[in-house]
Amino acid sequence: MDPKRQGEIALKLVKYALRERGIRLSPENMREFGNMAKAIGVSADELKQFAQPIAQEILDECFAVKK
């Protein structure tokens, strides 16, 4: 499997997990966000840039008007 496809699958897994478990925002969770970034070897800013559009997509789904 090529790295591009691995990335696509990984992103789908992240979205699935967030949809199932939800997104909680609090000072403690933001601190944990920094700890996760450090643990995986990326900057906290880079992880935030990655996570923000995913979180926004899930939030938009929650507030979408169903017809």
mmCIF file of N, CA and C in Angstrom, residues 18 21-31 33 48 51-52 55-56 59:
data_model
loop_
_atom_site.group_PDB
_atom_site.id
_atom_site.type_symbol
_atom_site.label_atom_id
_atom_site.label_comp_id
_atom_site.label_asym_id
_atom_site.label_seq_id
_atom_site.Cartn_x
_atom_site.Cartn_y
_atom_site.Cartn_z
ATOM 1 N N LEU A 18 -13.415 10.440 16.126
ATOM 2 C CA LEU A 18 -13.962 11.686 16.669
ATOM 3 C C LEU A 18 -15.481 11.698 16.613
ATOM 4 N N ARG A 21 -16.565 9.209 19.490
ATOM 5 C CA ARG A 21 -16.223 9.609 20.860
ATOM 6 C C ARG A 21 -16.555 11.059 21.157
ATOM 7 N N GLY A 22 -16.769 11.848 20.120
ATOM 8 C CA GLY A 22 -17.067 13.256 20.314
ATOM 9 C C GLY A 22 -15.812 14.092 20.486
ATOM 10 N N ILE A 23 -16.010 15.384 20.496
ATOM 11 C CA ILE A 23 -14.914 16.337 20.664
ATOM 12 C C ILE A 23 -15.212 17.151 21.911
ATOM 13 N N ARG A 24 -14.301 17.128 22.859
ATOM 14 C CA ARG A 24 -14.462 17.919 24.079
ATOM 15 C C ARG A 24 -13.378 18.980 24.127
ATOM 16 N N LEU A 25 -13.788 20.194 24.410
ATOM 17 C CA LEU A 25 -12.838 21.297 24.505
ATOM 18 C C LEU A 25 -12.809 21.826 25.926
ATOM 19 N N SER A 26 -11.635 21.847 26.498
ATOM 20 C CA SER A 26 -11.426 22.387 27.835
ATOM 21 C C SER A 26 -9.938 22.671 27.972
ATOM 22 N N PRO A 27 -9.577 23.448 28.971
ATOM 23 C CA PRO A 27 -8.138 23.706 29.175
ATOM 24 C C PRO A 27 -7.332 22.416 29.362
ATOM 25 N N GLU A 28 -7.910 21.433 30.046
ATOM 26 C CA GLU A 28 -7.200 20.171 30.265
ATOM 27 C C GLU A 28 -7.002 19.433 28.943
ATOM 28 N N ASN A 29 -8.025 19.450 28.093
ATOM 29 C CA ASN A 29 -7.911 18.776 26.804
ATOM 30 C C ASN A 29 -6.908 19.478 25.896
ATOM 31 N N MET A 30 -6.836 20.788 25.970
ATOM 32 C CA MET A 30 -5.866 21.520 25.149
ATOM 33 C C MET A 30 -4.446 21.214 25.614
ATOM 34 N N ARG A 31 -4.265 21.024 26.903
ATOM 35 C CA ARG A 31 -2.951 20.641 27.425
ATOM 36 C C ARG A 31 -2.593 19.242 26.904
ATOM 37 N N PHE A 33 -3.598 17.984 24.192
ATOM 38 C CA PHE A 33 -3.311 18.172 22.768
ATOM 39 C C PHE A 33 -1.814 18.437 22.577
ATOM 40 N N LYS A 48 -2.500 21.405 15.582
ATOM 41 C CA LYS A 48 -3.715 22.230 15.552
ATOM 42 C C LYS A 48 -4.141 22.513 14.114
ATOM 43 N N ALA A 51 -5.806 19.360 12.926
ATOM 44 C CA ALA A 51 -7.058 19.009 13.591
ATOM 45 C C ALA A 51 -8.197 19.990 13.341
ATOM 46 N N GLN A 52 -7.885 21.261 13.148
ATOM 47 C CA GLN A 52 -8.941 22.274 13.044
ATOM 48 C C GLN A 52 -9.933 21.995 11.916
ATOM 49 N N ALA A 55 -12.120 18.948 12.901
ATOM 50 C CA ALA A 55 -13.093 19.291 13.936
ATOM 51 C C ALA A 55 -14.213 20.146 13.349
ATOM 52 N N GLN A 56 -13.871 21.079 12.479
ATOM 53 C CA GLN A 56 -14.884 21.932 11.856
ATOM 54 C C GLN A 56 -15.839 21.107 10.995
ATOM 55 N N LEU A 59 -18.179 19.295 13.318
ATOM 56 C CA LEU A 59 -19.108 20.266 13.887
ATOM 57 C C LEU A 59 -20.169 20.671 12.862
#
